[in-house]
Short mmCIF file of C-alpha atoms and ligand atoms in Angstrom, two decimals:
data_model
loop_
_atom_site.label_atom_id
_atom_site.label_comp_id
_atom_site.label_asym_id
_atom_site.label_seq_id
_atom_site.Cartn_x
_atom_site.Cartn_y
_atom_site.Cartn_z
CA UNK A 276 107.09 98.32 84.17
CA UNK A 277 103.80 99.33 83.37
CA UNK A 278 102.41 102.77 83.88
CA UNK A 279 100.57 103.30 87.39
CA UNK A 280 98.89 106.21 89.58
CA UNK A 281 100.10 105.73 92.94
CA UNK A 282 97.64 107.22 95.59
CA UNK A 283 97.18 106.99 99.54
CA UNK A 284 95.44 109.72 101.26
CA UNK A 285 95.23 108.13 104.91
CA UNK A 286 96.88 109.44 107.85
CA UNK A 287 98.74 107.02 109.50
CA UNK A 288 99.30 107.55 113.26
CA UNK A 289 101.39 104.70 114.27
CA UNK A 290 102.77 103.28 117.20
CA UNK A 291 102.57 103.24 121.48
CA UNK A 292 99.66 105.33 123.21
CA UNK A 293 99.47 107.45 119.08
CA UNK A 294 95.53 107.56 119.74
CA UNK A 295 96.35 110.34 122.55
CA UNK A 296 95.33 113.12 119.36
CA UNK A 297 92.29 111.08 118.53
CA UNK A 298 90.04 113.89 120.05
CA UNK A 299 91.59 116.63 118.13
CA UNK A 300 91.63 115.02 114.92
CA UNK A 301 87.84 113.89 115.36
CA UNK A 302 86.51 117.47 115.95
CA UNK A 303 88.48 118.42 112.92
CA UNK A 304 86.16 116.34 111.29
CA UNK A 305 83.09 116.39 112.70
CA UNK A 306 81.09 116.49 116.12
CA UNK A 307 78.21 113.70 115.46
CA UNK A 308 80.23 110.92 115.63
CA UNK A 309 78.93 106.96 114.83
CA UNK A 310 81.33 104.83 116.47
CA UNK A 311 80.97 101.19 115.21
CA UNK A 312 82.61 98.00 116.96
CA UNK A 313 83.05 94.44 116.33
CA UNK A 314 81.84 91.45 118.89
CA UNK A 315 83.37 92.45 122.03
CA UNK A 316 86.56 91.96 122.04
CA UNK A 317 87.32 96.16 123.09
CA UNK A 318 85.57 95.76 125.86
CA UNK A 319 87.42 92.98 127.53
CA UNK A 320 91.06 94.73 126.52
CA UNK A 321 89.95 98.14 127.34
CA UNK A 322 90.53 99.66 124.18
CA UNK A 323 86.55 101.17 124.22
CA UNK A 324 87.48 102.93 127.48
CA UNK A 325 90.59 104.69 125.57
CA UNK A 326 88.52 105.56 122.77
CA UNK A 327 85.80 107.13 125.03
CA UNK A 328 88.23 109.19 126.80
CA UNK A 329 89.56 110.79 123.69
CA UNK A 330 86.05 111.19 122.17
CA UNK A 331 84.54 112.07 125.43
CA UNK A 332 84.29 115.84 125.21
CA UNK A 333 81.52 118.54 125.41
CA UNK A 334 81.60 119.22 121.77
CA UNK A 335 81.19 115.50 120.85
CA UNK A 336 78.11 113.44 120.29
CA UNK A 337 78.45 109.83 119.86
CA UNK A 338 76.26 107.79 118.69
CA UNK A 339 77.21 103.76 118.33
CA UNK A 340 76.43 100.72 116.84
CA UNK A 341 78.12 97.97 118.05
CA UNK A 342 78.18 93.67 116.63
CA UNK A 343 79.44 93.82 113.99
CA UNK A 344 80.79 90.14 112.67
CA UNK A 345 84.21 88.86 111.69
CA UNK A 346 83.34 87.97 107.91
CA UNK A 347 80.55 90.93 108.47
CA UNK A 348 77.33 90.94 106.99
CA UNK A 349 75.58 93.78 104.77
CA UNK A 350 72.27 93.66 107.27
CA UNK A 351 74.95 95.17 109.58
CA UNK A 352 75.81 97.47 107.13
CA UNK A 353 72.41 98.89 106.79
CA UNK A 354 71.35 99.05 110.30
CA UNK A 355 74.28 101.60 111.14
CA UNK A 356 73.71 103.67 107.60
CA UNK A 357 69.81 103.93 109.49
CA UNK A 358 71.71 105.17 112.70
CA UNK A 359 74.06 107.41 111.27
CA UNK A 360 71.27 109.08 108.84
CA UNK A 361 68.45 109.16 111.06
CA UNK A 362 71.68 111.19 113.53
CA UNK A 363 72.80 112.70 111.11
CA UNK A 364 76.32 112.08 111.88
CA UNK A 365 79.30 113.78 110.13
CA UNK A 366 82.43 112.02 110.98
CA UNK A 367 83.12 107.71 111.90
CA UNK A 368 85.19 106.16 113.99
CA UNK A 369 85.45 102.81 113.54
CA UNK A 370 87.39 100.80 116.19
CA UNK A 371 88.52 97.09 115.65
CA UNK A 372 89.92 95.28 112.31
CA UNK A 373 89.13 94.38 108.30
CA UNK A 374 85.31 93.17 109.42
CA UNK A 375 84.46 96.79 111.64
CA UNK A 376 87.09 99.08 109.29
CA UNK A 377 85.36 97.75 105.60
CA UNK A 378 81.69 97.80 107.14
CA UNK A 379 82.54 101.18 108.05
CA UNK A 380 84.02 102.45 104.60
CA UNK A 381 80.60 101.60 102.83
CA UNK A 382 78.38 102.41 105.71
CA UNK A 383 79.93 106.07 105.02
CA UNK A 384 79.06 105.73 101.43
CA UNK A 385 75.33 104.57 102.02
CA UNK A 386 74.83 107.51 104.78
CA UNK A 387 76.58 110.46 102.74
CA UNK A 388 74.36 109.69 99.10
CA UNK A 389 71.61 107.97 100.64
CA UNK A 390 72.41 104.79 98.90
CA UNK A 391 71.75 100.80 100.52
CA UNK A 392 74.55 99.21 101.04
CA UNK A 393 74.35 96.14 98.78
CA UNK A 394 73.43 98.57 95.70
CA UNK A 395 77.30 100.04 96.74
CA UNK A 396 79.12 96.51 96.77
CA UNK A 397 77.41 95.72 93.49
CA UNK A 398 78.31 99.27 91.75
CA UNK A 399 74.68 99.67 90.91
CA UNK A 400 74.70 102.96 92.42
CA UNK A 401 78.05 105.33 92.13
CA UNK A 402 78.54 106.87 95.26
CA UNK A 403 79.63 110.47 95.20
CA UNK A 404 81.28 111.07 98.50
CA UNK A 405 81.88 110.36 101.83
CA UNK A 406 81.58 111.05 105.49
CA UNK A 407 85.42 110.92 106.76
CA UNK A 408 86.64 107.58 108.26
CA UNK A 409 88.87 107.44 111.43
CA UNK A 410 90.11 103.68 111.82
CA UNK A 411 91.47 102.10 114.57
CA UNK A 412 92.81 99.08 114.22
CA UNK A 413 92.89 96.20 117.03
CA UNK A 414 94.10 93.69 114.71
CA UNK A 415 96.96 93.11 111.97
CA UNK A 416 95.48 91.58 108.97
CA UNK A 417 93.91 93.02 105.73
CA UNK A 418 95.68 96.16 105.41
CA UNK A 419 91.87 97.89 105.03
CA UNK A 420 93.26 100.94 107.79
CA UNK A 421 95.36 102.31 104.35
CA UNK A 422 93.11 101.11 101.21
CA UNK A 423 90.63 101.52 99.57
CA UNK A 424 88.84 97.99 99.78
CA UNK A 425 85.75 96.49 101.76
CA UNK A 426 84.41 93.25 101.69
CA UNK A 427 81.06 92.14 102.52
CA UNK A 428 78.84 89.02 102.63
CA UNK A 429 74.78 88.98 101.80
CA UNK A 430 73.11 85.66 102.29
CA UNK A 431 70.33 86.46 100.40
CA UNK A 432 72.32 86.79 97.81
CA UNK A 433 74.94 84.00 98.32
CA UNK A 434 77.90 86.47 97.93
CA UNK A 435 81.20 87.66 99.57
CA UNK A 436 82.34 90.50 97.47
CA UNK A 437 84.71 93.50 97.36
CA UNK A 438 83.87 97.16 96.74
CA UNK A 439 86.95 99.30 95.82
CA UNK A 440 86.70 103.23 95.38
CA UNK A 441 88.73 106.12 96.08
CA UNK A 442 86.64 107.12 98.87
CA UNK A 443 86.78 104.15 100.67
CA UNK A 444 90.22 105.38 102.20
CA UNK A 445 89.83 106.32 105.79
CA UNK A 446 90.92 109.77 106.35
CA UNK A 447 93.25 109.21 109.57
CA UNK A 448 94.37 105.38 110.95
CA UNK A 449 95.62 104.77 114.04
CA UNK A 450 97.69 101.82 114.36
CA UNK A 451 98.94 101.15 118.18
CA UNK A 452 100.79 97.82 118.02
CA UNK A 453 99.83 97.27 122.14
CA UNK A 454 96.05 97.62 121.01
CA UNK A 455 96.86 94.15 119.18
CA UNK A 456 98.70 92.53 122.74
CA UNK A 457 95.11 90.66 123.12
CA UNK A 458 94.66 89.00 119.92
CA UNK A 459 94.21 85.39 120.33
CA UNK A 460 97.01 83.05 118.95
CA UNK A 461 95.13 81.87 116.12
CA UNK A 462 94.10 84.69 115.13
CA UNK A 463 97.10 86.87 115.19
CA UNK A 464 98.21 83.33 112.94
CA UNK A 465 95.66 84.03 110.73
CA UNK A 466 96.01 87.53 110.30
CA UNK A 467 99.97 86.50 109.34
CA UNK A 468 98.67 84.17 106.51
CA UNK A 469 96.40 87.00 105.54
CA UNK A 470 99.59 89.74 104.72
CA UNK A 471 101.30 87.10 103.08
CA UNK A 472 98.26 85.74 100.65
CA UNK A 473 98.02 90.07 99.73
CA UNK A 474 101.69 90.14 98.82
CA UNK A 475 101.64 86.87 97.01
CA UNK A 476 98.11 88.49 94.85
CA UNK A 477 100.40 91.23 93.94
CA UNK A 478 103.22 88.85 92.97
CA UNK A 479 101.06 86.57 90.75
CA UNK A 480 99.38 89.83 88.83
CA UNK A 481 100.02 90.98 85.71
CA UNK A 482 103.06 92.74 84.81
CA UNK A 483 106.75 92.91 85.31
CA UNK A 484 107.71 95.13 88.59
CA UNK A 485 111.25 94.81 89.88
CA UNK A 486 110.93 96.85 92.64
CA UNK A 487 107.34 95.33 94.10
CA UNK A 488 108.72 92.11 93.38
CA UNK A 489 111.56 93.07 96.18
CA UNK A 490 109.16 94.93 98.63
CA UNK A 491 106.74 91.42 98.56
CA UNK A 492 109.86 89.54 98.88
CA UNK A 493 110.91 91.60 101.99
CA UNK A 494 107.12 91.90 103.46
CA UNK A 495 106.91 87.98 103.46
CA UNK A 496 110.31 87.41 104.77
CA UNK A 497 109.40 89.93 107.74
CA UNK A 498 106.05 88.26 108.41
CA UNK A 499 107.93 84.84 108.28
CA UNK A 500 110.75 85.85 111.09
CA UNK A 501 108.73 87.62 113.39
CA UNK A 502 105.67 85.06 113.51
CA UNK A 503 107.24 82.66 115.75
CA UNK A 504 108.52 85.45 117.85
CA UNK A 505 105.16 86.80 118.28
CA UNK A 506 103.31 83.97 118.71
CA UNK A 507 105.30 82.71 121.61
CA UNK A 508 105.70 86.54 122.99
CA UNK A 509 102.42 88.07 122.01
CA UNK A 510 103.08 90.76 124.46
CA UNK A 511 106.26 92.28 123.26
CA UNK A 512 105.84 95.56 121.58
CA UNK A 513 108.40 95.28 118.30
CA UNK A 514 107.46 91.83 117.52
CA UNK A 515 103.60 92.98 117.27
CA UNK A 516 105.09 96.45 115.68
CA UNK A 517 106.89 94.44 112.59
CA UNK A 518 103.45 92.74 112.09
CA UNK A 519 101.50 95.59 112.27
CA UNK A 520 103.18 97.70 109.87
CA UNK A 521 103.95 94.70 107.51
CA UNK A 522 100.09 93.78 107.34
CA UNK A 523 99.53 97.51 106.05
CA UNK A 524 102.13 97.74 104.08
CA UNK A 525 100.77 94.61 101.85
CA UNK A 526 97.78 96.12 100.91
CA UNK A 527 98.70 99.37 100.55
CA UNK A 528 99.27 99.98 96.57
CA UNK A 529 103.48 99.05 97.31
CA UNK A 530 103.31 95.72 96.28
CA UNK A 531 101.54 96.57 93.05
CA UNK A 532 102.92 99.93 91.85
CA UNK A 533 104.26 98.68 88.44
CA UNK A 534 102.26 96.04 87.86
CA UNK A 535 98.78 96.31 86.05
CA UNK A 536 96.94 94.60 88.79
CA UNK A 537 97.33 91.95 90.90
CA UNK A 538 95.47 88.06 90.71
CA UNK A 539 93.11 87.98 93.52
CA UNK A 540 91.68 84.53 92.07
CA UNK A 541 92.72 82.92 95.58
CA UNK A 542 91.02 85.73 97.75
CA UNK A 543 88.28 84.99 95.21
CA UNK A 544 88.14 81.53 96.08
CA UNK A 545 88.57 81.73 99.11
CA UNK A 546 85.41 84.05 99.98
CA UNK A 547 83.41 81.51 98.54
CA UNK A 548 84.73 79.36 101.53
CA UNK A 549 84.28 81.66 104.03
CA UNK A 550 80.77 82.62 102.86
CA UNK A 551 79.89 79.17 103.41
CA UNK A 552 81.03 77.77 106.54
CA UNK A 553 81.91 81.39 107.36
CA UNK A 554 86.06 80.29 108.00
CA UNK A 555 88.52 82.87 108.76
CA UNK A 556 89.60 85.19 106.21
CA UNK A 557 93.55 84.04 106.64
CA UNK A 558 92.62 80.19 107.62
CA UNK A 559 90.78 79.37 104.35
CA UNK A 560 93.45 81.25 102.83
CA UNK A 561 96.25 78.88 104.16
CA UNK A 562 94.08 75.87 102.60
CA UNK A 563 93.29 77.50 98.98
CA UNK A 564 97.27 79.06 98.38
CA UNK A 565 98.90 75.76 98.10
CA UNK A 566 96.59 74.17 96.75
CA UNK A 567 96.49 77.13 93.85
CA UNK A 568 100.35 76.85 93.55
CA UNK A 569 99.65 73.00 92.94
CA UNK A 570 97.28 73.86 89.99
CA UNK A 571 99.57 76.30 88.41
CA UNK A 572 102.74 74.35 88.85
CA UNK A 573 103.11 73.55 85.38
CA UNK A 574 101.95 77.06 84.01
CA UNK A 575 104.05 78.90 86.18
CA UNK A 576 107.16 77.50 87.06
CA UNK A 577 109.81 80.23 86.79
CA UNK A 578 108.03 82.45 89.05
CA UNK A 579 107.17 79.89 91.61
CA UNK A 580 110.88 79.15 92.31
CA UNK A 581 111.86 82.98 91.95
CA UNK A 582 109.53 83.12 95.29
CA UNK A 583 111.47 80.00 96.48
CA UNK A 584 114.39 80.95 96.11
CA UNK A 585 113.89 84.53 97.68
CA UNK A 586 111.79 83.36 100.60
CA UNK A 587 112.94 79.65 101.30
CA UNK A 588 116.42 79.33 99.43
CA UNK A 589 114.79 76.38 97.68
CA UNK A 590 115.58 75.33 93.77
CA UNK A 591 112.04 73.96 93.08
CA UNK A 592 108.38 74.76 91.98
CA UNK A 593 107.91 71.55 94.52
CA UNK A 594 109.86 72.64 97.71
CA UNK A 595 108.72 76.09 97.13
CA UNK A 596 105.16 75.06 97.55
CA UNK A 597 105.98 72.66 100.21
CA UNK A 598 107.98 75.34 102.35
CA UNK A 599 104.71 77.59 102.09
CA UNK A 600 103.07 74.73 103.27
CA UNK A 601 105.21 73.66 106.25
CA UNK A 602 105.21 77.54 107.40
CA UNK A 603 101.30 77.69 107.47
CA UNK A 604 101.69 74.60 109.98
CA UNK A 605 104.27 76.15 111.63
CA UNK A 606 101.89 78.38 112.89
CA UNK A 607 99.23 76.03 113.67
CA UNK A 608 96.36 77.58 110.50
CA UNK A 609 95.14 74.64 108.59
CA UNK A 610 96.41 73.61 105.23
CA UNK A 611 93.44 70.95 104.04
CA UNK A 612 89.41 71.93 104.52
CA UNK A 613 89.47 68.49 106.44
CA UNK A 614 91.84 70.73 108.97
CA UNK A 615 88.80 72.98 109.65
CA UNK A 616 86.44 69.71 109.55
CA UNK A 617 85.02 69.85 106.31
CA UNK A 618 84.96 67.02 104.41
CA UNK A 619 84.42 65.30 100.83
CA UNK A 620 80.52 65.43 101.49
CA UNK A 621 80.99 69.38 101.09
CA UNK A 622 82.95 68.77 97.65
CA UNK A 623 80.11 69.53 95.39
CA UNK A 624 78.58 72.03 97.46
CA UNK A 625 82.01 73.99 97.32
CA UNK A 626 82.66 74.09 93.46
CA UNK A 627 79.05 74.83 92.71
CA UNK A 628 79.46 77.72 94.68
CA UNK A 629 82.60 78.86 93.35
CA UNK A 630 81.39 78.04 89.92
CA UNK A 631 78.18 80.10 90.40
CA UNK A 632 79.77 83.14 91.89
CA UNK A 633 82.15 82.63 88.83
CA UNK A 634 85.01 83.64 91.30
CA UNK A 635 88.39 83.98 88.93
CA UNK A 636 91.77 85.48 89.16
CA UNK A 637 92.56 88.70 87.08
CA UNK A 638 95.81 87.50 85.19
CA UNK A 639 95.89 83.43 85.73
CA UNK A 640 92.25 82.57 84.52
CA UNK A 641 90.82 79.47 85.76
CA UNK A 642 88.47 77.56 83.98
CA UNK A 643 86.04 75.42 85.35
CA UNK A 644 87.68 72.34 84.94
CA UNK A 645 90.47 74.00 87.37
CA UNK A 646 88.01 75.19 90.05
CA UNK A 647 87.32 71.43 90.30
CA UNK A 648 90.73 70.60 90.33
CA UNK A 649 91.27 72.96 92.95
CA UNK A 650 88.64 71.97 94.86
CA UNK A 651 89.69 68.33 95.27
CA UNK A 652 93.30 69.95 95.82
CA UNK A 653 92.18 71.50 99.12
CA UNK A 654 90.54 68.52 100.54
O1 NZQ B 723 84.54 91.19 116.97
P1 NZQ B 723 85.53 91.28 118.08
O2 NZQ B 723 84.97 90.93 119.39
O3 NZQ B 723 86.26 92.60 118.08
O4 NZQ B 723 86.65 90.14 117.84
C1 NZQ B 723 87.50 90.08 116.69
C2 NZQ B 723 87.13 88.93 115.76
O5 NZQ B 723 86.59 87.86 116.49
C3 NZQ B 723 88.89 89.68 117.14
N1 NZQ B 723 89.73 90.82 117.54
C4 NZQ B 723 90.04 91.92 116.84
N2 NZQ B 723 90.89 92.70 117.52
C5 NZQ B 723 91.13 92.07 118.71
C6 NZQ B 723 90.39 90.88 118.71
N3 NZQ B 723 90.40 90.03 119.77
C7 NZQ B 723 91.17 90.37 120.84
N4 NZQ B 723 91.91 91.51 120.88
C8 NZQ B 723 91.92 92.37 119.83
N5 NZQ B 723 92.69 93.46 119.89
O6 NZQ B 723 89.46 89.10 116.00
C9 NZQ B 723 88.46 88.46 115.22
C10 NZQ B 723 88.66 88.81 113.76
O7 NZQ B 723 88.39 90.16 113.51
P2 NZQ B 723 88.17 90.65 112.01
O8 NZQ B 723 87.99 92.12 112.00
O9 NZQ B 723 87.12 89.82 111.36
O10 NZQ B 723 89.58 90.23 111.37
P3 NZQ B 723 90.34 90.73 110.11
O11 NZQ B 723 91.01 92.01 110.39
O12 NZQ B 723 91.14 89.59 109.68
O13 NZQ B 723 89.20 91.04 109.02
C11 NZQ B 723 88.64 90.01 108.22
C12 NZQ B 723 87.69 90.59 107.20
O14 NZQ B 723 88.36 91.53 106.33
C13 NZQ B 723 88.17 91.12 104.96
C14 NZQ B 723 88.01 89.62 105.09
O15 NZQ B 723 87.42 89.06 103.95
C15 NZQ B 723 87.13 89.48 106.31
O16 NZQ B 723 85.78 89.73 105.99
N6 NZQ B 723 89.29 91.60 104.13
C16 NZQ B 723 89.40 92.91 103.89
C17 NZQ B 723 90.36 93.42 103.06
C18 NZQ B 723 90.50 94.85 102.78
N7 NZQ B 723 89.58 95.69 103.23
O17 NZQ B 723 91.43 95.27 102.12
C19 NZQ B 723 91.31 92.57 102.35
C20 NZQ B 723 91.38 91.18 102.90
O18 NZQ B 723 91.87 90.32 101.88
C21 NZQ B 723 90.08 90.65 103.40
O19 NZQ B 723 89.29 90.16 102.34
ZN1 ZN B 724 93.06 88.89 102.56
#
């Protein structure tokens, strides 16, 4: 095992009608509040009405920016800082899922040192503190309610990139499985893909971990059972519970603690995608796992069929990767790019990009004879 610092400073406030102490927790923090939203979506499910009850008190200002995009942008990103300095606001509340919660963590960052928000995702600038972070989450997916990750795109730049600090943690999260009853099929599908790809980073990183191996194991295996439960019963509390908690739980430091680091050359990858034809998060990453498996079949044998054996009860590097495969179209996310209709014409386009954004894993380095290989894998 190798030596490790395990830290987690949110608040977790989980399960049915938990945001009733959202008001007392918020004036804890603050009284100038910037709430930020996504697209919509709380509007129609009436999660903004909940949220303005709690927050809806004489001692509370709110001030709101709302639009924010799945696979968000960094233009977003510095519209709100402008808000929430020109307001100066002391405490956020961001309400929806990885897009809303990770423009949030470095919207904080550029309002509390004064910093734009691209100079933050690029660690030109080191950000010295925070305004506190309140997340509620509407969707289980990236885990970003308990870590300390954000991801943003910038066209001008060509780039989807992470940003991971200390201070991105939000200070309380409130996970209410019923406030993810609403999410479409697909994407609830999606999201499922997306816990799985973060436990199978951890797996494929560097170092030996008993223990983490067993909590991935377990994670996946949950995600796996309950996904066809939820997806035909996308009302029923426990089956959206198990999801909920399993999403946070895969990118929460557990599956790594142990380890040096995790891989994180298929999220890599797969932002590329995303940045281009601006996919899903957990569809492109449906497409770019098996075909990663495929390129490191020969490298990596052994610990492919540990995961096959664990999750599938298979014997082989090949029916491990196949029963990955068939799961993914079990629940209806693609497994090719010509799934998500793009085709051979976008070949080129795609491993230029991934070659000039020299997107890589941490332990299983890919050269760039492999990106192409992987490229022509996913088609
Ligand atoms: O924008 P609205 O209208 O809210 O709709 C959203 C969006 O269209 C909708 N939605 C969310 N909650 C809903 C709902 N629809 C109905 N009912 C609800 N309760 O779902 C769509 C997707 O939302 P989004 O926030 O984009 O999804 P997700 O949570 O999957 O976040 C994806 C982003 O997070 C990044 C991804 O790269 C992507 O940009 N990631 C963040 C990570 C982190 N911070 O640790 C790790 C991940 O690997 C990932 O990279
Ligand atoms: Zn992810």
């Amino acid at each position: 095992m190798e030596n490790f610092i395990a830290y987690n400073p949110t608040q977790v406030h989980f399960g049915r009608n938990c945001i009733k102490t959202l008001g007392t927790t918020t004036k804890e923090l603050g009284k100038r509040v910037l709430l930020l939203c996504g697209k919509g979506s709380i509007r129609k499910n009436g999660i903004y009405e909940k949220v303005i009850a709690q927050l809806k008190t004489d001692e509370i200002q709110i001030f709101e920016y709302s639009g924010i995009k799945s696979n968000p942008l960094v233009d977003n990103a510095r519209e709100a800082a402008k808000i929430g300095i020109d307001n100066k606001i002391d405490v956020i509340v961001a309400v929806g899922g990885g897009s809303v919660i990770d423009s949030a963590k470095i919207i904080s960052l550029a309002i509390a040192n004064n910093i734009d928000p691209w100079d933050i995702m690029k660690y030109k600038s080191v950000p010295k503190s925070n305004i506190p972070l309140i997340a509620i989450l509407t969707i289980a997916a990236t885990g970003s309610e308990m870590n300390g990750a954000a991801v943003l795109q910038n066209h001008e730049t060509k780039e989807k990139i992470a940003y991971v600090s200390p201070l991105n943690y939000p200070k309380h999260s409130y996970l209410d499985p019923e406030f993810t009853f609403s999410v479409p099929k697909k994407y609830t599908a999606y999201g499922i893909v997306d816990l799985i790809a973060h436990s199978l980073e951890s797996y494929f990183g560097e170092g030996k971990a008993s223990l983490a191996d067993r909590f991935v194991e377990s994670i996946i295996k949950e995600a796996i059972e309950n996904a066809p439960l939820v997806l035909n019963d996308p009302q029923n509390y426990n089956y959206r519970a198990n999801i909920m908690w399993a999403a946070t739980m895969a990118l929460n430091g557990t599956n790594d603690y142990g380890r040096k680091n995790g891989d994180w050359g298929v999220h890599d990858i797969a932002h590329n995608i995303s940045f281009l034809y601006d996919t899903p998060h957990g569809a492109t990453l449906s497409i770019v796992y098996p075909a990663w498996l495929k390129l490191l079949s020969t490298r990596i044998p052994d610990r492919i069929k540990q995961l096959g054996k664990q999750l599938f009860n298979v014997n082989s590097v090949d029916e491990t990767i196949d029963s990955l495969e068939k799961f993914f179209i079990s629940v209806d996310c693609p497994v090719r790019l010509s799934d998500i209709d793009i085709y051979k014409d976008k070949q080129n386009e795609i491993t230029q990009q991934i070659l000039n954004s020299q997107a890589n894993g941490m332990f299983h380095k890919l050269s760039d004879e492999d990106k192409e290989k992987l490229v022509k894998l996913m088609m």
